[in-house]
Amino acid sequence: MKGFTSKIVHSDRQQAIEHGAVHKPVHDSVAFSFEDAHELAAVFQGKQPGYTYGRQVNPTVSALENKITAMEQGVASVCFGTGMAAIGTTMFALLRAGDHVVSSAFLFGNTTSLFNSFDRQGLNISFVDATNVDNVANAITAETKMVFVETIANPRTQIADLKAIGELCQQRGLIYVVDNTMTSPYLFQPRSVGASLVVNSLTKYISGHGNVLGGVVTELGTYDWGAFQNIYADYRKGDSVRWGITQIRKKGLRDLGAALAAQAAHDISKGAETLALRMERQCSNAQALAEFLQQQPSSSVEAVYYPGLPQHPQYQRSQDLFGRSGAILSFELSADRDIWQFLNALQVVIKSTNLGDNRSLVIPVAHTIYHEVGPKVRADMGIADTLIRVSVGIEDVEDLTDDFAQAFARS
Ligand SMILES: *Cc1c(COP(=O)(O)O)cnc(C)c1O
């Protein structure tokens, strides 16, 4: 099977399932038993695969990990309770005090918050405009171990210089981590730009229904862990391609314990089967809605940010790397309009945080997710008081454009 969806839908059956079940069942047992004590010891010592304790391993979670690994064309994946846990545990397991990370300045806000915390705990993080590789190159020091970027930034939709940063990381021997949440492995596989590790929040497009939290990190097999000093002696065994992901599971998940629950893994697996179908629809809805907003008079809409519009600064990059431009857009209402009246006039689109849901969601960015950071950071990030983020869902597109049209008319 070659196709993206065929592989996900038939993934569980690649291993024997009890009673011929076509879904991997939910294994809610925390611990796993062995007939032979030798086997128990062999699994603990990593000499034999198997299940021991649910904080690090669970068969239902493994089934999801296998699906994600296939989607990302990787080597192995580790799931977590949330996307934040995936990012935090990965950095915690691989980096030590004094290590330096170059990060995009245009990040999911909670990731910026996490990196600021890590910076206070002894890592050094530089935030740069990663839409141009030169800014990343200029920030590298002798202590730099990792570069971290997202694909499409939220809310202003900047696209990192993904390919050139991959070449730079390969030349300099740096771990290249790409957060693929906004594009999902259906639109983009960071392996194609030389990424070492991919992070996905499973809460967003991969599960898709806004009803379950999860995160995952995938090893792509492109980084030489043999040359990386921070791998502990215990994990310098077997194929060096797996040393990094082994340390993330064995040390990171053990120490921090942010495991994904079996029921959550099962729910995410169900959602993941329709990722391609949903993503197609969401991207085409987003493209149509962005074009609709772009056509509004300047008395209604000041600016629209969507990488599928030719005037977007990274339009060509989006076409080349993703083909589509994702399902997040943002726009500034014109200054003489009242953002509250406009939002309250929407009838189909829901006022809520989150993104990647099947339902379209809007949020006034400066007053909610970027309220705490204050006006200086908002100005640096290009977040105007009238900026509205739209996470475009799978509704019939006319219902979305009609809803925006009536809201402009009534507010
Ligand atoms: C939502 C999100 C995360 C965090 O995921 P959670 O599952 O909410 O913890 C990380 N990165 C990006 C780009 C996200 O959109």
GROMACS .gro file of N, CA and C in nm, residues 24-25 40 55 68 115 118 161 175 179 200 219 234 297 384:
model
   45
   24LYS      N    1  -0.750  -0.183   1.656
   24LYS     CA    2  -0.674  -0.216   1.776
   24LYS      C    3  -0.761  -0.182   1.897
   25PRO      N    4  -0.786  -0.279   1.988
   25PRO     CA    5  -0.872  -0.248   2.103
   25PRO      C    6  -0.805  -0.151   2.201
   40LEU      N    7   1.051  -1.121   3.132
   40LEU     CA    8   1.028  -0.995   3.204
   40LEU      C    9   1.160  -0.916   3.213
   55ARG      N   10   0.327   0.403   3.179
   55ARG     CA   11   0.378   0.539   3.165
   55ARG      C   12   0.464   0.553   3.039
   68ILE      N   13   0.141   0.722   1.300
   68ILE     CA   14   0.209   0.852   1.284
   68ILE      C   15   0.344   0.832   1.215
  115PHE      N   16   0.955   2.786   2.611
  115PHE     CA   17   1.096   2.813   2.580
  115PHE      C   18   1.150   2.921   2.674
  118PHE      N   19   1.229   2.733   2.988
  118PHE     CA   20   1.354   2.657   2.971
  118PHE      C   21   1.474   2.751   2.978
  161ASP      N   22   1.176   2.930   0.657
  161ASP     CA   23   1.259   2.897   0.539
  161ASP      C   24   1.302   2.750   0.553
  175ILE      N   25   2.048   1.937   1.550
  175ILE     CA   26   1.918   1.869   1.550
  175ILE      C   27   1.815   1.968   1.497
  179ASP      N   28   0.786   2.156   1.407
  179ASP     CA   29   0.650   2.136   1.455
  179ASP      C   30   0.558   2.145   1.335
  200ASN      N   31   0.408   1.680   1.636
  200ASN     CA   32   0.270   1.712   1.598
  200ASN      C   33   0.184   1.719   1.724
  219GLU      N   34   1.093   1.031   1.511
  219GLU     CA   35   1.233   1.026   1.466
  219GLU      C   36   1.234   0.995   1.316
  234ASP      N   37   2.356   0.439   2.862
  234ASP     CA   38   2.254   0.334   2.856
  234ASP      C   39   2.182   0.327   2.722
  297PRO      N   40  -1.452   4.540   0.087
  297PRO     CA   41  -1.401   4.677   0.080
  297PRO      C   42  -1.313   4.709   0.201
  384ALA      N   43  -0.239   4.311   1.550
  384ALA     CA   44  -0.321   4.431   1.569
  384ALA      C   45  -0.438   4.401   1.662
   0.00000   0.00000   0.00000
